[in-house]
Each structure stands twice: as C-alpha cells, then as structure tokens.
Amino acid sequence: MQVHLKYNDNTADTIYNQVIELPERQAFALTGVPRANANPYQVNLQVGGIPVIGNSYRISVSGCS
C-alpha cells in the first residue's frame, strides 16, 4: 500500500509505502504529516498486486487546518 500527499506546486510526498496484509473487515488507521507551511489538496492511495484484484476497500480521509 502506498499513500501520497499531493501539493499545489505539482509535487507529492510519500507518507506510507509498505507491504502489509489488511485484515478483513477491520480498520487500519494511518496518520500522515504534511510538509511544514504547506497544505496538501489531495490524498492518493494505491492498494495493489495480484492478491487484491476483485477486492473492494472503503477509504476515509480527514484533515484539519
């Protein structure tokens, strides 16, 4: 799974990049910290690989300023 924060200057930071096994029907929480003095406008998430084809995931993102 990879998680990226995207900024309005067309750059992005990777805040998570790990091979993990997500337990079925259980929440996985992750906290990302943006750059100092910058506010990301988009969160990109990639769950990939052959084992996840056909699976569905529910993603929730929250932020504050």
Coordinates of N, CA, C and O in Angstrom, one line a residue:
M1 N 0.8 -1.2 0.0 CA 0.0 0.0 0.0 C 0.9 1.2 0.0 O 1.9 1.3 0.7
Q2 N 0.5 2.2 -0.8 CA 1.2 3.5 -0.9 C 0.2 4.6 -0.7 O -0.9 4.5 -1.2
V3 N 0.7 5.6 0.1 CA -0.2 6.8 0.3 C 0.7 8.0 0.1 O 1.8 8.1 0.5
H4 N 0.1 8.9 -0.7 CA 0.9 10.1 -1.1 C 0.0 11.4 -0.8 O -1.2 11.3 -1.0
L5 N 0.7 12.4 -0.4 CA 0.0 13.7 -0.2 C 0.5 14.6 -1.4 O 1.7 14.7 -1.7
K6 N -0.5 15.2 -2.1 CA -0.2 16.0 -3.3 C -0.4 17.5 -3.0 O -1.3 17.8 -2.3
Y7 N 0.6 18.3 -3.5 CA 0.5 19.7 -3.2 C 0.3 20.5 -4.5 O 0.5 20.0 -5.6
N8 N -0.1 21.8 -4.3 CA -0.5 22.6 -5.5 C 0.7 23.0 -6.3 O 0.5 23.7 -7.3
D9 N 1.9 22.7 -5.9 CA 3.1 23.0 -6.7 C 3.5 21.8 -7.6 O 4.6 21.7 -8.1
N10 N 2.6 20.9 -7.8 CA 2.8 19.7 -8.6 C 3.8 18.7 -8.0 O 4.4 18.0 -8.8
T11 N 4.0 18.7 -6.7 CA 4.8 17.8 -6.0 C 4.0 16.9 -5.1 O 2.8 17.2 -4.8
A12 N 4.6 15.8 -4.7 CA 3.9 14.9 -3.7 C 4.9 14.3 -2.8 O 6.1 14.1 -3.1
D13 N 4.4 14.0 -1.6 CA 5.2 13.3 -0.6 C 4.6 11.9 -0.3 O 3.4 11.8 -0.2
T14 N 5.5 10.9 -0.3 CA 5.0 9.6 0.1 C 5.0 9.5 1.6 O 6.0 9.7 2.3
I15 N 3.8 9.2 2.2 CA 3.8 9.2 3.6 C 3.7 7.7 4.1 O 3.8 7.5 5.3
Y16 N 3.4 6.8 3.2 CA 3.4 5.4 3.6 C 3.7 4.5 2.4 O 3.2 4.8 1.3
N17 N 4.6 3.5 2.5 CA 4.9 2.7 1.4 C 5.4 1.3 2.1 O 6.6 1.2 2.3
Q18 N 4.5 0.5 2.3 CA 4.8 -0.8 3.0 C 4.0 -1.9 2.3 O 2.9 -1.7 1.8
V19 N 4.5 -3.1 2.4 CA 3.8 -4.3 2.0 C 3.1 -4.8 3.3 O 3.8 -5.1 4.3
I20 N 1.8 -4.8 3.3 CA 1.1 -5.2 4.5 C -0.1 -6.2 4.2 O -0.5 -6.2 3.0
E21 N -0.6 -6.8 5.1 CA -1.7 -7.7 5.0 C -2.9 -7.0 5.7 O -2.8 -6.9 6.9
L22 N -3.9 -6.6 5.0 CA -5.0 -5.9 5.6 C -6.0 -6.9 6.1 O -6.5 -7.7 5.4
P23 N -6.3 -6.9 7.4 CA -7.3 -7.9 8.0 C -8.7 -7.6 7.4 O -9.1 -6.5 7.3
E24 N -9.4 -8.6 7.1 CA -10.7 -8.5 6.5 C -11.7 -7.9 7.6 O -11.7 -8.3 8.7
R25 N -12.4 -6.9 7.2 CA -13.5 -6.3 8.0 C -12.9 -5.6 9.3 O -13.6 -5.5 10.3
Q26 N -11.6 -5.2 9.2 CA -11.0 -4.5 10.3 C -10.4 -3.2 9.8 O -9.9 -3.1 8.7
A27 N -10.5 -2.2 10.7 CA -10.0 -0.9 10.3 C -8.4 -0.9 10.4 O -7.8 -1.5 11.2
F28 N -7.8 -0.1 9.5 CA -6.4 0.2 9.5 C -6.2 1.7 9.5 O -6.7 2.4 8.6
A29 N -5.7 2.3 10.6 CA -5.5 3.7 10.7 C -4.1 4.1 10.4 O -3.2 3.4 10.8
L30 N -4.0 5.3 9.8 CA -2.7 5.8 9.4 C -2.7 7.3 9.5 O -3.7 7.9 9.1
T31 N -1.7 7.9 10.1 CA -1.6 9.3 10.2 C -0.5 9.8 9.4 O 0.6 9.3 9.5
G32 N -0.8 10.8 8.5 CA 0.3 11.4 7.7 C 0.5 12.8 8.1 O -0.4 13.6 8.5
V33 N 1.8 13.2 8.1 CA 2.1 14.6 8.4 C 2.6 15.4 7.2 O 3.5 14.9 6.5
P34 N 1.9 16.5 6.8 CA 2.3 17.2 5.6 C 3.5 18.0 5.9 O 4.0 18.1 7.0
R35 N 4.1 18.6 4.8 CA 5.3 19.4 4.9 C 4.9 20.7 5.8 O 3.8 21.1 5.9
A36 N 5.9 21.2 6.4 CA 5.8 22.4 7.2 C 5.4 23.5 6.2 O 5.9 23.6 5.1
N37 N 4.4 24.4 6.6 CA 4.0 25.5 5.9 C 3.4 25.2 4.5 O 3.4 26.0 3.6
A38 N 2.8 24.0 4.4 CA 2.2 23.5 3.1 C 0.9 22.7 3.4 O 0.9 21.9 4.4
N39 N -0.1 22.9 2.6 CA -1.3 22.2 2.8 C -1.6 21.3 1.6 O -1.8 21.8 0.5
P40 N -1.6 20.0 1.8 CA -1.9 19.1 0.6 C -3.4 19.3 0.2 O -4.2 19.6 1.1
Y41 N -3.7 19.2 -1.1 CA -5.0 19.3 -1.5 C -5.6 17.9 -2.0 O -6.8 17.8 -2.3
Q42 N -4.7 16.9 -2.0 CA -5.2 15.6 -2.5 C -4.4 14.5 -1.8 O -3.3 14.6 -1.5
V43 N -5.1 13.4 -1.5 CA -4.5 12.2 -0.9 C -4.7 11.1 -1.9 O -5.8 10.8 -2.4
N44 N -3.6 10.5 -2.4 CA -3.6 9.4 -3.3 C -3.3 8.1 -2.6 O -2.3 8.0 -1.8
L45 N -4.1 7.1 -2.8 CA -3.9 5.8 -2.1 C -3.8 4.7 -3.2 O -4.6 4.7 -4.1
Q46 N -2.8 3.8 -3.1 CA -2.7 2.7 -4.0 C -2.6 1.4 -3.2 O -1.7 1.3 -2.4
V47 N -3.6 0.5 -3.5 CA -3.5 -0.8 -2.9 C -3.3 -1.7 -4.1 O -4.2 -1.7 -5.0
G48 N -2.3 -2.5 -4.2 CA -2.0 -3.2 -5.4 C -1.5 -4.6 -5.3 O -1.3 -5.1 -4.2
G49 N -1.3 -5.2 -6.5 CA -0.8 -6.6 -6.5 C -1.9 -7.5 -6.9 O -3.1 -7.3 -6.8
I50 N -1.5 -8.7 -7.4 CA -2.4 -9.7 -7.9 C -3.4 -10.2 -6.8 O -4.6 -10.3 -7.1
P51 N -3.0 -10.3 -5.5 CA -3.9 -10.8 -4.5 C -5.1 -9.9 -4.2 O -6.1 -10.3 -3.7
V52 N -5.1 -8.6 -4.6 CA -6.2 -7.7 -4.3 C -7.1 -7.5 -5.5 O -8.1 -6.8 -5.4
I53 N -6.9 -8.1 -6.7 CA -7.8 -7.9 -7.8 C -9.1 -8.5 -7.4 O -9.3 -9.6 -6.9
G54 N -10.1 -7.7 -7.7 CA -11.5 -8.0 -7.4 C -12.0 -7.7 -6.0 O -13.1 -7.8 -5.7
N55 N -11.1 -7.2 -5.1 CA -11.4 -6.8 -3.8 C -11.9 -5.3 -3.8 O -11.5 -4.6 -4.7
S56 N -12.7 -4.9 -2.8 CA -13.0 -3.5 -2.7 C -12.6 -3.1 -1.3 O -12.6 -3.9 -0.3
Y57 N -12.3 -1.8 -1.2 CA -11.9 -1.2 0.1 C -12.6 0.1 0.3 O -13.0 0.8 -0.6
R58 N -12.9 0.4 1.5 CA -13.5 1.7 1.9 C -12.4 2.6 2.5 O -11.8 2.2 3.5
I59 N -12.3 3.8 2.0 CA -11.3 4.7 2.4 C -11.9 5.9 3.0 O -12.8 6.5 2.4
S60 N -11.5 6.4 4.2 CA -11.9 7.6 4.7 C -10.7 8.5 5.0 O -9.7 8.0 5.5
V61 N -10.8 9.8 4.7 CA -9.7 10.7 4.9 C -10.3 11.9 5.6 O -11.4 12.4 5.3
S62 N -9.6 12.4 6.6 CA -10.0 13.6 7.3 C -8.8 14.5 7.5 O -7.7 14.0 7.6
G63 N -9.0 15.8 7.5 CA -7.9 16.7 7.7 C -8.4 18.0 8.4 O -9.6 18.2 8.6
C64 N -7.4 18.7 8.9 CA -7.8 20.0 9.5 C -6.7 21.0 9.2 O -5.6 20.7 8.7
S65 N -7.0 22.3 9.4 CA -6.0 23.3 9.1 C -5.9 24.2 10.3 O -6.6 24.2 11.3

